[in-house]
Each structure stands twice: as structure tokens, then as C-alpha cells.
XYZ file of C-alpha atoms in Angstrom:
758
model
C 147.038 92.322 79.324
C 147.513 95.924 78.226
C 145.900 98.685 80.268
C 143.636 99.635 77.349
C 142.464 96.016 77.057
C 141.795 95.877 80.801
C 139.706 99.043 80.708
C 137.808 97.817 77.650
C 136.985 94.511 79.341
C 135.795 96.246 82.513
C 133.796 98.740 80.455
C 131.940 95.905 78.709
C 131.049 94.322 82.051
C 129.777 97.627 83.463
C 127.672 98.251 80.356
C 126.173 94.758 80.689
C 125.071 95.614 84.240
C 123.545 98.872 83.005
C 121.670 97.073 80.219
C 120.147 94.727 82.806
C 118.937 97.682 84.858
C 117.499 99.368 81.779
C 115.655 96.175 80.752
C 116.971 96.521 77.213
C 118.501 93.068 76.935
C 115.867 90.303 77.253
C 118.398 87.783 75.983
C 120.425 88.334 79.151
C 117.580 87.391 81.539
C 119.131 83.997 82.207
C 122.374 85.657 83.293
C 120.843 88.284 85.558
C 122.938 88.794 88.651
C 126.033 87.200 87.098
C 127.468 90.374 85.575
C 127.792 92.177 88.892
C 129.387 89.103 90.458
C 131.834 88.581 87.579
C 132.802 92.260 87.734
C 133.830 91.963 91.374
C 135.602 88.678 90.696
C 137.789 90.298 88.056
C 139.235 92.835 90.488
C 139.411 90.223 93.260
C 141.656 88.007 91.144
C 143.716 90.958 89.910
C 143.691 93.882 92.412
C 145.640 96.055 89.971
C 142.374 96.476 87.997
C 140.648 98.200 90.929
C 141.702 101.804 90.065
C 140.507 101.371 86.481
C 137.144 99.989 87.623
C 136.702 102.810 90.147
C 137.387 105.338 87.401
C 134.837 103.696 85.049
C 132.116 103.447 87.706
C 132.638 107.039 88.787
C 132.444 108.213 85.188
C 129.162 106.321 84.680
C 127.762 107.808 87.882
C 128.581 111.340 86.776
C 127.030 110.576 83.395
C 123.851 109.270 85.036
C 123.694 112.418 87.149
C 123.993 114.714 84.162
C 121.428 112.758 82.112
C 119.098 112.236 85.111
C 119.233 108.427 84.846
C 118.356 107.898 88.489
C 117.498 104.207 88.209
C 121.198 103.316 87.824
C 122.625 105.634 90.490
C 122.101 103.451 93.575
C 123.265 100.164 91.927
C 126.407 101.829 90.570
C 127.071 103.550 93.886
C 126.766 100.261 95.809
C 129.074 98.578 93.305
C 131.606 101.390 93.646
C 131.555 101.332 97.458
C 132.036 97.559 97.455
C 135.119 97.939 95.266
C 136.522 100.761 97.404
C 136.095 98.689 100.561
C 138.296 95.882 99.229
C 140.723 97.822 97.016
C 144.178 99.235 97.769
C 146.192 101.717 95.788
C 143.253 104.007 94.957
C 144.338 107.588 94.293
C 143.159 110.202 96.788
C 141.706 112.219 93.916
C 139.239 109.386 93.112
C 138.116 109.288 96.735
C 137.498 113.032 96.716
C 135.547 112.885 93.453
C 133.365 110.116 94.816
C 132.784 112.060 98.035
C 131.844 115.192 96.079
C 129.421 113.150 93.980
C 127.719 111.776 97.102
C 127.394 115.272 98.526
C 125.634 116.425 95.357
C 123.158 113.559 95.705
C 121.995 114.969 99.037
C 119.773 117.397 97.118
C 117.777 114.491 95.634
C 114.788 112.905 97.401
C 114.986 109.686 99.364
C 116.264 107.053 98.909
C 119.070 108.699 96.891
C 120.021 111.204 99.579
C 119.797 108.499 102.262
C 122.174 106.103 100.511
C 124.469 108.969 99.492
C 124.746 110.231 103.077
C 125.723 106.793 104.330
C 128.380 106.500 101.615
C 129.697 110.029 102.212
C 130.223 109.384 105.927
C 132.254 106.254 105.203
C 134.186 107.879 102.369
C 135.270 110.808 104.522
C 136.985 108.464 106.970
C 138.413 106.203 104.264
C 139.944 109.163 102.418
C 141.863 110.341 105.485
C 142.632 106.873 106.890
C 142.832 104.324 104.029
C 141.902 100.786 105.006
C 139.418 101.728 107.732
C 136.354 100.246 106.010
C 138.030 96.901 105.325
C 139.463 96.647 108.834
C 136.203 97.429 110.616
C 134.233 95.086 108.381
C 136.523 92.109 109.001
C 136.807 92.739 112.757
C 133.032 92.948 113.197
C 132.091 90.073 110.889
C 134.763 87.670 112.159
C 134.354 88.717 115.835
C 138.061 89.444 116.183
C 139.004 90.771 119.651
C 139.602 94.527 119.653
C 139.101 96.989 122.483
C 139.158 100.003 120.177
C 136.513 98.566 117.846
C 134.374 96.174 119.959
C 131.520 95.709 117.462
C 130.423 92.194 116.526
C 128.165 90.919 113.772
C 126.739 87.554 112.858
C 124.565 86.269 110.031
C 121.848 83.814 111.064
C 120.622 81.804 108.087
C 117.213 80.242 108.824
C 115.621 77.611 106.607
C 112.345 75.797 107.239
C 113.012 72.115 106.424
C 109.317 71.589 105.615
C 109.381 74.286 102.932
C 112.888 73.915 101.456
C 114.101 70.572 100.088
C 116.849 68.661 101.942
C 119.099 68.855 98.876
C 118.982 72.664 98.946
C 119.670 72.740 102.686
C 122.652 70.396 102.447
C 124.092 72.219 99.421
C 123.953 75.589 101.174
C 125.423 74.148 104.358
C 128.321 72.518 102.493
C 129.139 75.751 100.645
C 129.107 77.808 103.842
C 131.223 75.301 105.763
C 133.761 74.932 102.945
C 134.260 78.704 102.753
C 134.567 79.205 106.509
C 137.085 76.424 106.990
C 139.645 78.637 105.244
C 138.785 81.717 107.334
C 140.681 81.074 110.558
C 141.211 83.992 112.981
C 144.920 83.963 112.147
C 144.215 84.261 108.412
C 141.765 87.122 109.003
C 144.309 88.986 111.149
C 146.922 88.600 108.405
C 144.440 89.993 105.874
C 143.745 93.032 108.068
C 147.448 93.806 108.581
C 148.331 93.333 104.906
C 145.415 95.421 103.674
C 146.057 98.283 106.089
C 149.761 98.522 105.198
C 149.170 98.269 101.444
C 146.338 100.820 101.543
C 148.479 103.324 103.435
C 151.919 102.768 101.878
C 150.807 102.003 98.328
C 153.664 101.086 96.005
C 156.168 101.521 98.827
C 154.834 98.341 100.420
C 156.604 95.120 99.418
C 153.410 93.056 99.463
C 154.986 89.675 98.721
C 157.637 89.958 101.426
C 155.048 91.278 103.875
C 152.733 88.307 103.386
C 155.595 85.841 103.713
C 156.650 87.501 106.965
C 153.138 87.398 108.379
C 152.714 83.776 107.285
C 155.834 82.790 109.209
C 154.933 84.739 112.362
C 153.704 82.749 115.377
C 150.258 83.390 116.875
C 151.395 85.691 119.699
C 153.532 87.817 117.378
C 150.719 88.028 114.822
C 148.275 89.186 117.495
C 150.700 91.876 118.654
C 151.113 93.186 115.095
C 147.363 93.028 114.505
C 146.525 95.044 117.612
C 149.216 97.597 116.749
C 147.756 98.129 113.268
C 144.179 98.302 114.582
C 145.235 100.839 117.219
C 146.989 103.004 114.640
C 143.994 103.002 112.297
C 141.270 103.465 114.926
C 143.082 106.163 116.882
C 143.642 108.186 113.742
C 140.073 107.615 112.508
C 138.638 108.767 115.848
C 140.429 112.129 115.739
C 138.332 115.162 114.781
C 140.615 115.998 111.862
C 142.486 112.843 110.883
C 145.725 113.389 109.000
C 146.663 111.111 106.113
C 150.350 111.975 106.605
C 150.244 111.140 110.309
C 148.563 107.840 109.543
C 151.267 107.042 106.985
C 154.053 107.696 109.507
C 152.525 105.367 112.096
C 152.096 102.487 109.670
C 155.595 102.999 108.252
C 156.965 102.374 111.741
C 155.023 99.098 111.967
C 156.132 98.137 108.461
C 159.803 98.770 109.286
C 159.519 96.763 112.500
C 158.283 93.821 110.439
C 160.659 93.826 107.450
C 163.471 95.984 108.768
C 164.643 99.419 107.569
C 166.576 97.959 104.629
C 163.582 96.167 103.139
C 161.423 99.227 103.698
C 163.983 101.389 101.906
C 164.100 98.994 98.963
C 160.305 99.186 98.738
C 160.396 102.985 98.595
C 163.114 102.933 95.953
C 161.204 100.497 93.766
C 163.494 97.518 94.307
C 160.795 94.874 93.757
C 161.170 91.394 92.440
C 159.374 90.103 89.412
C 156.420 88.860 91.432
C 155.868 92.333 92.835
C 154.661 93.612 89.464
C 151.321 91.967 90.315
C 150.588 92.359 94.045
C 148.995 89.329 95.687
C 145.279 89.497 96.218
C 143.952 90.159 99.718
C 140.538 88.476 99.959
C 137.660 89.953 101.911
C 136.474 87.014 104.042
C 132.794 86.199 103.945
C 130.943 86.977 107.185
C 130.531 84.401 109.913
C 127.294 82.578 109.034
C 125.447 80.101 111.217
C 122.994 77.729 109.529
C 119.742 76.876 111.340
C 116.847 74.580 110.518
C 113.832 76.390 111.922
C 112.041 73.786 114.023
C 111.298 75.642 117.274
C 108.973 78.616 117.671
C 111.364 80.267 120.141
C 114.507 79.408 118.187
C 115.152 82.919 116.885
C 115.010 84.481 120.348
C 117.245 81.798 121.844
C 119.877 82.232 119.128
C 119.936 86.004 119.643
C 120.374 85.530 123.388
C 123.259 83.114 122.857
C 124.845 85.613 120.474
C 124.865 88.259 123.188
C 125.954 85.856 125.886
C 127.768 82.746 124.605
C 126.717 79.434 126.103
C 130.042 79.064 127.906
C 129.451 82.338 129.775
C 125.760 81.893 130.519
C 125.356 80.786 134.113
C 121.613 80.254 133.785
C 119.211 77.379 134.006
C 118.110 75.548 130.894
C 115.031 77.741 130.811
C 116.067 80.936 129.038
C 113.081 82.726 130.552
C 115.355 83.504 133.516
C 117.377 85.878 131.369
C 116.991 89.563 132.207
C 118.772 92.759 131.299
C 121.028 92.588 134.356
C 122.376 89.241 133.169
C 123.662 90.919 130.007
C 125.182 94.007 131.628
C 128.580 93.315 133.187
C 128.507 96.639 135.023
C 124.909 96.112 136.218
C 124.228 99.806 135.954
C 120.543 99.238 135.330
C 119.938 96.523 137.912
C 118.393 97.091 141.302
C 120.705 95.679 143.985
C 119.491 94.529 147.416
C 122.104 94.447 150.163
C 121.948 93.745 153.899
C 121.178 96.996 155.660
C 123.272 97.843 158.744
C 122.597 101.583 158.738
C 120.008 103.566 160.613
C 117.994 104.260 157.513
C 118.794 107.965 157.701
C 120.561 109.354 154.654
C 122.943 111.606 156.591
C 124.289 108.571 158.516
C 125.438 106.854 155.330
C 129.217 106.830 154.709
C 130.665 108.512 151.654
C 130.278 106.494 148.478
C 127.485 104.399 149.919
C 125.330 105.089 146.906
C 127.709 103.332 144.508
C 126.906 99.830 143.377
C 129.241 96.967 144.136
C 131.157 95.570 141.199
C 130.274 92.004 140.221
C 133.792 90.780 141.011
C 134.047 92.349 144.471
C 134.222 90.075 147.547
C 131.186 91.801 149.040
C 129.108 90.884 146.027
C 130.365 87.305 145.967
C 130.004 86.489 149.665
C 127.191 88.772 150.738
C 123.757 87.391 151.461
C 120.490 89.194 150.941
C 121.484 92.833 151.229
C 119.867 96.186 150.953
C 121.391 99.472 150.004
C 120.307 103.076 149.842
C 116.775 103.352 148.595
C 114.747 103.460 145.420
C 115.976 106.230 143.176
C 114.126 107.966 140.391
C 115.406 106.672 137.066
C 114.912 108.655 133.881
C 113.578 106.226 131.283
C 113.429 107.561 127.738
C 109.874 107.789 126.502
C 110.581 106.104 123.187
C 112.249 103.279 125.077
C 109.100 102.628 127.090
C 107.071 102.521 123.908
C 109.581 100.102 122.364
C 110.359 102.231 119.348
C 113.930 101.009 119.101
C 113.401 98.520 116.293
C 110.844 100.129 114.106
C 110.743 103.004 111.696
C 108.282 105.727 110.785
C 104.636 104.827 110.258
C 103.228 103.623 106.986
C 102.944 100.310 105.248
C 106.076 100.258 103.124
C 108.521 102.775 104.500
C 112.249 102.945 104.926
C 114.187 104.874 107.531
C 117.584 105.325 105.971
C 119.291 104.753 109.273
C 122.505 102.781 108.720
C 122.503 99.907 111.192
C 120.931 101.439 114.258
C 123.993 101.060 116.469
C 123.118 104.082 118.583
C 122.269 104.112 122.272
C 118.763 103.380 123.530
C 119.865 103.549 127.156
C 122.472 105.984 128.488
C 125.849 104.276 128.553
C 124.581 101.080 126.891
C 125.856 100.809 123.317
C 124.591 98.490 120.651
C 127.791 96.545 120.044
C 126.115 93.512 118.447
C 124.385 93.321 115.071
C 122.340 90.239 114.235
C 121.623 89.859 110.522
C 118.785 87.344 110.266
C 118.484 85.948 106.740
C 115.537 83.710 105.895
C 115.252 81.535 102.788
C 111.912 80.329 101.493
C 108.640 81.652 100.135
C 105.788 83.713 101.556
C 105.031 80.989 104.093
C 108.504 81.416 105.594
C 107.949 85.158 105.889
C 104.706 84.488 107.736
C 106.656 82.395 110.199
C 109.254 85.145 110.507
C 106.482 87.631 111.276
C 105.252 85.337 114.054
C 108.746 85.127 115.543
C 109.246 88.876 115.219
C 105.936 89.576 116.974
C 106.803 87.098 119.728
C 110.226 88.710 120.098
C 108.764 92.184 120.447
C 106.151 90.937 122.893
C 108.789 89.210 124.994
C 110.858 92.396 125.086
C 108.040 94.159 126.928
C 108.426 91.597 129.715
C 112.147 90.824 129.655
C 113.836 93.915 128.274
C 117.172 92.312 127.442
C 117.845 92.393 123.684
C 116.746 95.822 122.469
C 119.379 97.967 124.258
C 122.268 95.734 123.197
C 121.307 94.362 119.799
C 120.662 95.803 116.363
C 118.374 93.416 114.509
C 118.470 93.410 110.697
C 116.157 91.168 108.645
C 116.916 89.901 105.138
C 115.003 87.691 102.731
C 116.070 85.554 99.767
C 113.178 83.891 97.908
C 113.607 80.167 97.329
C 110.567 78.703 95.593
C 110.039 75.058 94.745
C 111.590 73.919 91.490
C 109.228 74.592 88.603
C 107.325 71.588 87.332
C 104.845 71.317 84.445
C 101.907 70.997 86.846
C 103.088 73.777 89.144
C 101.235 76.583 87.418
C 100.318 78.352 90.674
C 103.850 78.438 92.052
C 104.453 82.216 91.541
C 101.686 82.893 94.091
C 104.122 81.881 96.841
C 106.566 84.598 95.809
C 104.381 87.690 95.974
C 106.430 89.502 98.589
C 109.648 88.861 96.660
C 107.966 90.230 93.535
C 106.918 93.335 95.455
C 110.489 93.877 96.717
C 111.737 93.500 93.157
C 109.320 96.147 91.890
C 110.214 98.488 94.746
C 114.006 98.051 94.415
C 115.338 97.156 90.926
C 118.773 96.261 92.313
C 117.127 93.721 94.639
C 115.349 92.267 91.615
C 118.585 91.887 89.647
C 120.748 90.651 92.511
C 118.550 88.663 94.927
C 115.415 87.582 93.065
C 117.550 85.942 90.380
C 119.312 83.730 92.927
C 116.633 81.021 93.173
C 117.567 79.156 89.927
C 121.246 79.183 90.936
C 120.383 77.685 94.334
C 118.441 74.830 92.723
C 121.282 74.277 90.258
C 123.715 74.056 93.171
C 121.462 71.508 94.882
C 121.424 69.335 91.752
C 125.219 69.153 91.599
C 126.744 65.964 93.031
C 128.159 66.487 96.533
C 131.888 67.123 96.528
C 134.162 67.774 99.469
C 137.028 68.942 97.319
C 138.263 72.531 97.246
C 137.562 72.944 93.533
C 133.876 73.470 94.240
C 134.486 76.488 96.478
C 136.880 78.419 94.262
C 134.114 80.847 93.272
C 131.087 80.215 95.520
C 128.489 82.249 93.663
C 125.631 81.704 96.153
C 127.721 82.652 99.169
C 129.164 85.703 97.395
C 125.695 87.039 96.573
C 124.499 86.422 100.138
C 127.555 88.264 101.436
C 126.988 91.201 99.087
C 123.332 91.407 100.107
C 123.864 91.419 103.877
C 126.677 93.975 103.570
C 125.124 96.447 101.164
C 121.430 95.925 101.911
C 121.019 98.586 104.597
C 117.732 100.250 103.591
C 114.646 98.538 105.048
C 111.146 98.372 103.644
C 108.541 98.113 106.413
C 105.543 95.801 106.214
C 102.449 96.025 108.366
C 101.657 92.940 110.441
C 97.949 92.196 110.871
C 96.231 90.466 113.757
C 93.169 88.240 113.374
C 90.802 87.229 116.185
C 88.910 84.017 115.444
C 85.576 82.827 116.843
C 84.559 79.190 116.422
C 81.160 77.601 116.115
C 81.841 75.735 119.346
C 81.241 78.431 121.937
C 83.223 76.496 124.533
C 86.448 77.259 122.658
C 88.219 80.484 123.560
C 88.741 82.784 120.557
C 92.442 82.648 119.643
C 94.464 85.456 118.113
C 97.049 85.044 115.393
C 98.900 87.275 112.955
C 99.609 87.270 109.244
C 101.885 89.251 106.967
C 100.903 88.682 103.340
C 97.512 87.024 102.942
C 94.432 85.651 104.657
C 92.258 83.283 102.597
C 88.656 82.467 103.568
C 86.879 79.401 102.171
C 83.375 78.111 102.755
C 83.119 74.653 104.279
C 80.598 72.095 103.087
C 79.616 71.265 106.652
C 77.058 73.256 108.623
C 76.451 74.031 112.241
C 74.046 71.742 114.104
C 70.517 73.079 114.482
C 71.117 74.004 118.106
C 74.401 75.657 117.196
C 75.373 79.217 116.545
C 72.316 80.624 114.750
C 69.666 79.291 112.393
C 69.591 80.264 108.747
C 67.651 83.429 108.126
C 64.262 83.037 106.510
C 63.991 84.091 102.910
C 67.607 83.343 102.079
C 67.739 81.188 98.983
C 69.994 78.208 99.017
C 72.875 78.450 96.614
C 76.638 78.170 96.441
C 78.663 79.846 99.137
C 77.477 81.339 102.409
C 75.611 84.422 103.509
C 78.177 86.787 105.064
C 77.926 90.023 106.979
C 80.930 92.232 106.264
C 81.659 95.355 108.294
C 84.746 97.346 107.423
C 86.199 100.829 107.638
C 86.705 102.220 104.162
C 90.197 103.509 103.347
C 89.931 107.139 102.225
C 92.608 109.638 101.261
C 90.839 112.223 103.413
C 91.619 110.176 106.568
C 87.924 110.282 107.517
C 86.444 107.219 109.173
C 83.647 105.760 107.054
C 82.231 102.435 108.214
C 80.433 100.246 105.698
C 78.258 97.211 106.464
C 77.059 94.871 103.724
C 75.440 91.448 103.560
C 76.076 89.230 100.593
C 76.490 85.633 99.524
C 80.069 84.678 98.689
C 82.076 81.584 97.922
C 85.288 82.951 99.384
C 87.439 85.945 100.255
C 91.091 86.866 99.997
C 92.658 89.592 102.137
C 96.030 90.664 100.736
C 98.422 92.969 102.569
C 100.551 93.580 99.460
C 99.525 95.749 96.518
C 99.248 94.030 93.181
C 101.682 94.368 90.304
C 99.482 97.026 88.718
C 99.518 99.160 91.878
C 101.941 101.963 92.475
C 104.426 100.842 95.134
C 106.115 104.148 95.732
C 104.853 106.412 98.466
C 105.785 109.626 100.217
C 109.504 109.752 100.787
C 109.288 110.881 104.371
C 106.874 111.379 107.199
C 107.715 112.500 110.723
C 107.807 109.812 113.428
C 104.739 111.313 115.102
C 102.594 111.372 111.968
C 99.608 109.085 111.707
C 99.792 106.140 109.305
C 98.395 106.857 105.879
C 95.259 104.760 105.350
C 95.937 104.333 101.632
C 99.290 102.748 102.445
C 98.263 100.834 105.585
C 95.382 98.828 104.219
C 94.245 95.432 103.046
C 93.137 94.683 99.503
C 90.010 92.556 99.942
C 88.649 90.467 97.062
C 85.185 88.976 97.602
C 83.878 86.310 95.250
C 80.184 87.233 95.371
C 77.346 85.036 94.196
C 74.690 86.962 92.247
C 71.240 85.397 91.851
C 69.356 85.974 88.628
C 65.862 84.850 87.598
C 64.664 84.190 84.075
C 62.183 81.990 82.215
C 64.443 78.990 82.659
C 64.428 79.443 86.417
C 66.934 80.699 88.926
C 70.615 80.830 88.132
C 73.717 82.002 89.936
C 76.684 83.900 88.556
C 79.968 84.814 90.246
C 81.536 88.270 90.310
C 84.621 89.499 92.145
C 84.385 92.727 94.114
C 87.425 94.468 95.586
C 87.837 97.192 98.156
C 90.525 98.501 100.524
C 90.322 98.673 104.281
C 92.437 98.494 107.417
C 89.858 96.908 109.755
C 87.258 94.332 108.842
C 84.802 92.032 110.640
C 83.181 89.104 108.844
C 80.494 86.800 110.210
C 78.603 83.896 108.689
C 74.872 84.618 108.813
C 73.652 81.108 108.065
C 74.854 77.736 109.241
C 77.867 77.641 106.950
C 81.294 77.370 108.607
C 84.460 79.069 107.369
C 88.052 77.934 106.957
C 90.879 80.452 107.382
C 94.338 80.007 105.852
C 97.069 82.380 107.058
C 100.029 83.338 104.860
C 99.272 80.481 102.411
C 100.613 78.008 104.998
C 98.535 74.851 105.363
C 99.987 74.391 108.851
C 98.203 77.581 109.922
C 94.634 76.596 109.077
C 91.608 77.301 111.274
C 88.394 75.367 110.641
C 84.821 75.661 111.880
C 84.997 79.462 112.105
C 81.820 81.558 112.292
C 83.318 85.014 112.776
C 86.702 86.738 112.636
C 88.087 90.244 112.999
C 91.189 91.653 111.279
C 93.049 94.826 112.260
C 96.619 96.186 112.093
C 98.698 94.553 114.798
C 99.668 97.156 117.438
C 102.965 97.361 119.220
C 102.970 94.835 122.075
C 102.513 96.379 125.501
C 102.643 95.030 129.038
C 102.259 95.982 132.656
C 105.947 96.790 132.885
C 105.387 99.945 130.876
C 102.692 101.045 133.321
C 105.036 100.618 136.266
C 107.861 102.419 134.488
C 105.513 105.268 133.655
C 105.497 106.194 137.339
C 109.088 107.355 136.966
C 108.246 109.832 134.223
C 107.584 113.508 134.655
C 104.038 114.817 134.283
C 104.746 115.979 130.716
C 106.209 112.586 129.776
C 103.247 110.785 131.352
C 100.829 112.870 129.266
C 102.874 112.119 126.157
C 102.831 108.417 126.931
C 99.058 108.443 127.533
C 98.546 110.215 124.204
C 100.750 107.646 122.452
C 98.903 104.774 124.121
C 95.585 106.227 122.968
C 96.890 106.034 119.376
C 98.762 102.704 119.372
C 101.638 102.418 116.968
C 101.332 99.682 114.356
C 103.824 96.848 114.437
C 105.962 97.024 111.300
C 108.431 94.349 110.253
C 111.471 95.602 108.283
C 113.088 93.671 105.444
C 116.354 95.105 104.207
C 116.917 95.955 100.565
C 119.571 97.971 98.754
C 117.630 101.206 98.390
C 114.204 100.918 99.988
C 111.407 102.018 97.669
C 112.771 103.819 94.629
C 110.542 106.694 93.521
């Protein structure tokens, strides 16, 4: 195909993506999400098209900047960065133009400046040391051993078998297994070596001969070459001013050691065979994905623990409660060690070096009994660590931080080397279960502080609703959070929300174990694109509900919900000697007499409490704004700012019964009243009992309720924070007391491509 034909074909595909984003092509609704995927597939099958596609995307980005078409900037920028990560042979001038474009975006508000900053940081390294992004991505996702780049990632795919059909579960599992069978560690190491040499040497690299040489190399030789290439790339990338020429010289030495000086000279002189006119494609392996059927309440926490400490290395009992931070730290820098004391107890009598901890592998540690050493030392605990602010973002209902992956240090000397990308499939009921697990995880961390310092937790969501049937007219109600994410982030709407029909279509296909089915795994490719490029979280407030039953002998339980709380009136009543008799003068009619006390949400931040009594047939408390509500909010607020009540609030809809009297007698009409609040208390004033349904999940139903209270769920706290507070200075103690007086709300992040687009 001629170069002009190639550019014309790529241009048509890019314009199709832009038409989807501009909502100017309703006829293409059935193909939403396919154009972006087909665009990447074209350059994956023929890598020589990558420079042309980069040029087209960059031209469209500059055009969008000049015409102020901001809604296409982030999707095009993500598409461009994905191509640059996989491509080789990209001219340095295109890298510099892309970097300059990202720097200009820093003057725009969030999320544009946030995404642009992340891209600019990666582009600066990739321009000086080509191949760095690809190498680091493959090493982390495939958990390849590397001392210079020790980061590891894993994707945990959770599916609730009671909410997702068995055919969908088996189809997804077969597609994931078929793709990962071809991704052996040896194949991934060959991809890293080939990509690094081709990215650095360009046309001077004899790609066909290089791949044949690597294919014929034994495992030990391949590992030696792999570590040499990784060392060359990482050492150059870690320098303050990396040199592209110095990087080229190092990789030329490795290339000559593989093919010999003669073959290297032929490559530089252009002595290629006929197959070299089209360089072989170097695939970007999909990340390592583990598939889980969510059947255990503690399953998420257990899987994260096993990710940090594999089962083969965990010398613990079957009860994972025994796990503590010192079991995850090989150097045990944060553990208190007790050793047998043979000294006088006077500090000046201690020998030199007596304050140092024994290494875990030392004979003294292995054979010593109960020992004591030194004394208790004052340890400086970071204040934000005590308040468990490591996993959350700034206050507000739907906020995004813009932090890349949060791989910084929460404790001195303890790096976050592991990234767990938890992807859940299902509807709003699955997200309610995820919120329960997230709350339990955060609560457990206050008692056993073992995951937060070591692990960066990223949450992702792909909506999978039940297949549409003629009678299923209420089905969209189970996808309200997905609809909100689609309104907040158009690229999420086009890429992720359109995946549900494709998943059901995959489940309807007859099972096949052949390789023809996995040539172009569309579902897996979209999942991979989402977990790689979806780095901007949207935060959702979790709410807690305290429930009081008509039977006073039952203790009032507490539960949480994320999206919705539904209240229905039961037909049954309390016994006469029960909770309270019906008030005199209250006319019988549909529904129940309710007392509602709530704090009105005002823009002025003033507390205004309202108490009303009315007869209602039901209530709905929604944590998500409706489709007619503005979803965008302030782009930034400092971490110490108070939550905005207009963004941290519930939308309450009360179906009120209104009594009217006329000549025909008494009649009742129904009217729906709505208001917004963050805290609400509701109590049945007559003998009617209530039924509560949390997050639309019939498994989370509470019956025979007479009163309940709803409030934003605070950050979990425990007695461990009080004991650690003794180690703080007086100023830090005052700061912690002030923070405890104003508890931080518990926010659950769900990653999207851009956060909330203004």
C-alpha cells in the first residue's frame, strides 16, 4: 500500500473516533469503541504505520488546541501515548513536538493539565532513552525479575457469580487464559530486548535476524541479554541529563555481541533482505490478570496479601489475621525486636553497634530465644500516615487527584513497589459489594497496618448488565453509576460503557479452544487499554446507615451503601405492646407516618436542621446526581479544605401521601418531594415497619425496621492511632486532635481516563 493510501486510511479512522466524541454520527452508535481498537490494531499488525499515525494524531491535537475543542484533547492524547509506548522508529522531532504540546496544556484547568503533566514526564524520558516506557510496562505487568526496576503490577478481575451469568464468566476466563498461554516469561524477555534495540538503533537494526537469534538463544543466555538491556536503559534513564547518543552506544555494543560486528555493519549500510522491508511486529503483552469469583467477604484482602507475599513464601498459619507489617518487611526496620538482655541496663555499658537490629538471616536471630535489646525509642510517625490518608484524595463527593499511581513513600525507606489494579465487572450491586470490601480493608488497616505502605491500590469498573429482554424495562436502573461515569468522562463512555454488548456477544459464541478465537481478543484489549490509561480517579462518598429494629432485644447493626438506599413500608405492624402506639388523630391511609430530621445542604455551609412529619409510601436516598444535574465541580481544593455540602450530599425523594376532603369523602393523592442532605434520621411514628434495601441488592435487605440514621461514612479509626499519637510532638498531637474533631469522609476512588471533564 502506498504511503498516501496508508495516511488516508489512518485519517479516516481518526476522524471516525472524533465523530463519536462529537456525537455527530448516531448511525455509528452500534460501533462505539471499535474505531479506537481498530486504529491500534492497524499499527500493531504493521508497525511501519506508527510514524504516520503519530503525525496525524499530533496534527489533530494541535488543531483542537487552536480551535479550543477541549472535549477531544484527552482522548487523542491517550491514543497518542498508547501508540508511542508500543512504537519504534519514531523521529525525535515528533517526540519533541508532543512534549511541547503537553507543556502548553499545563496552562489549562484540571483535568487537562493533570493528564498533560503525566504525559510530559513520561515523554521526557522516552525522548532521551527510547524504549523506556515499553520496557518498564512489560517488566511491571509480567513481574519479570529486575533489580534496577523492581516494580510489580497485577490485575485482579472480580466477578460476582450471583450477578453475572456463568456463560459470561466462562467466556471471559477462556479469553484471558488463551491470551496468557502465549505470554511466557521467555517470550516477554525477547519482546523487551527486541523493542529496546529497534527503538534505539532504528533502521540500523536488522530486526528479522535479531528475533531469530533471540528465538534460538537458551534460557540462561536470554536472561543475560535481557538484564544487560534493562541495565543499559535504566541506568541511562536514571541519570539527571540522559544522553541519547550515550544510550545508542551502549545498545550498539549489545547488538554487536548478539549478531557480530559484520551483521551490525550490514545493518548500518542498509544490507537488508527482502523481509526487512517490513519489520516484524513486536506485540505489547497484555497484563497478568487473575480471575476471581467473589464468594468470600474477605477475599479481596486475602488476594492483596498473597500478592505482596506469595503463598510459597508465607510462613504463617491458615488464619491470615496473623499477618503484620513486620511479616512483609524483609529488613524489619519498623518492627520492635525483643532480645535476651545480658547488659546492666545502663546505656554507657552497651558495646558499640548495640542499637542495630539483627538481620533476619543472622544466626543470633535464628537461634536466639526471647531476647531484649536497647530500649523503646521515639519513632517519628507521619501525621497523614496515622490518619490513613494514603489511599484517598482531596475531600468532596466526586473528585480526582491527578496523582499517577501513588507509588511514593508513606514510610521512610519503604517504597510502594506493588500496584494492585482491582477490576470489578457487574452492575451497581457489585459496586456496593466493592464498597463494603473497601471499607473493611481500610478498617483492617487501622489494626494491622500491612498493606498501605507497600501497595498502591487502583480500582476500576466495567459495567456488565443483564442481557436486555422485552420485560426488562427497569434494567438501566442497575447501571446508574456507569451512566454517571460516562457523563463525567466522555472517553470512558465511548470505550468502557460500550463494552457490555460485546461481552454478551462473546458469551453467546460457542466455546472454542482453538487459537483462531484469540487472534484479536477485543474484550481483553479494551480491558488492557483501560487499566493502563485509566489513571485519573473519581471519588465517591460512602455512606453509613445505623438501623434500629422493632424488636428492642436486637442490637442496632451498621452497614454502608454507595449508590442508593430504598425504604419501603411493610404491610405488617408492630404488636400493641411493641415500639409505640399509633398517635391519636392520625387518619388511616396508605403508607406510614414518618418523622424525618435532616440537615439541609446549603451553599453557604451553614448548618440548618429541618424536622418534618408526613405520611409516605416510600423513600429513595440516592448518592449520585441525576442525568439532569451538573456533574462537574471545582477543579481543585486543598487537602485540608472542608467537604462541599452541595457535592457531598444525598438526593432524597419522598413519596408523600396528601389527604384531601371533598363532598365525595376523603381521598388520598401521591406527590414526590425531593431535597438534598448529608445527614438524615427517619423514624416510623405509628406501628408500621420499614424495609431497607441497600445498593439495590436483595441480599442486603433489612426488615422490621422502625428507625434508621444515615451519615457520610468517616475514615475508620482504632486504638492503635491513639497509642501512636504518644510518639508525636505537641504540635503534631494538636493537629491530630483537630483532624479527629473533623473526621475525614471515606471516599472510594474509581479510575477513569480523565476524571471529571469540565
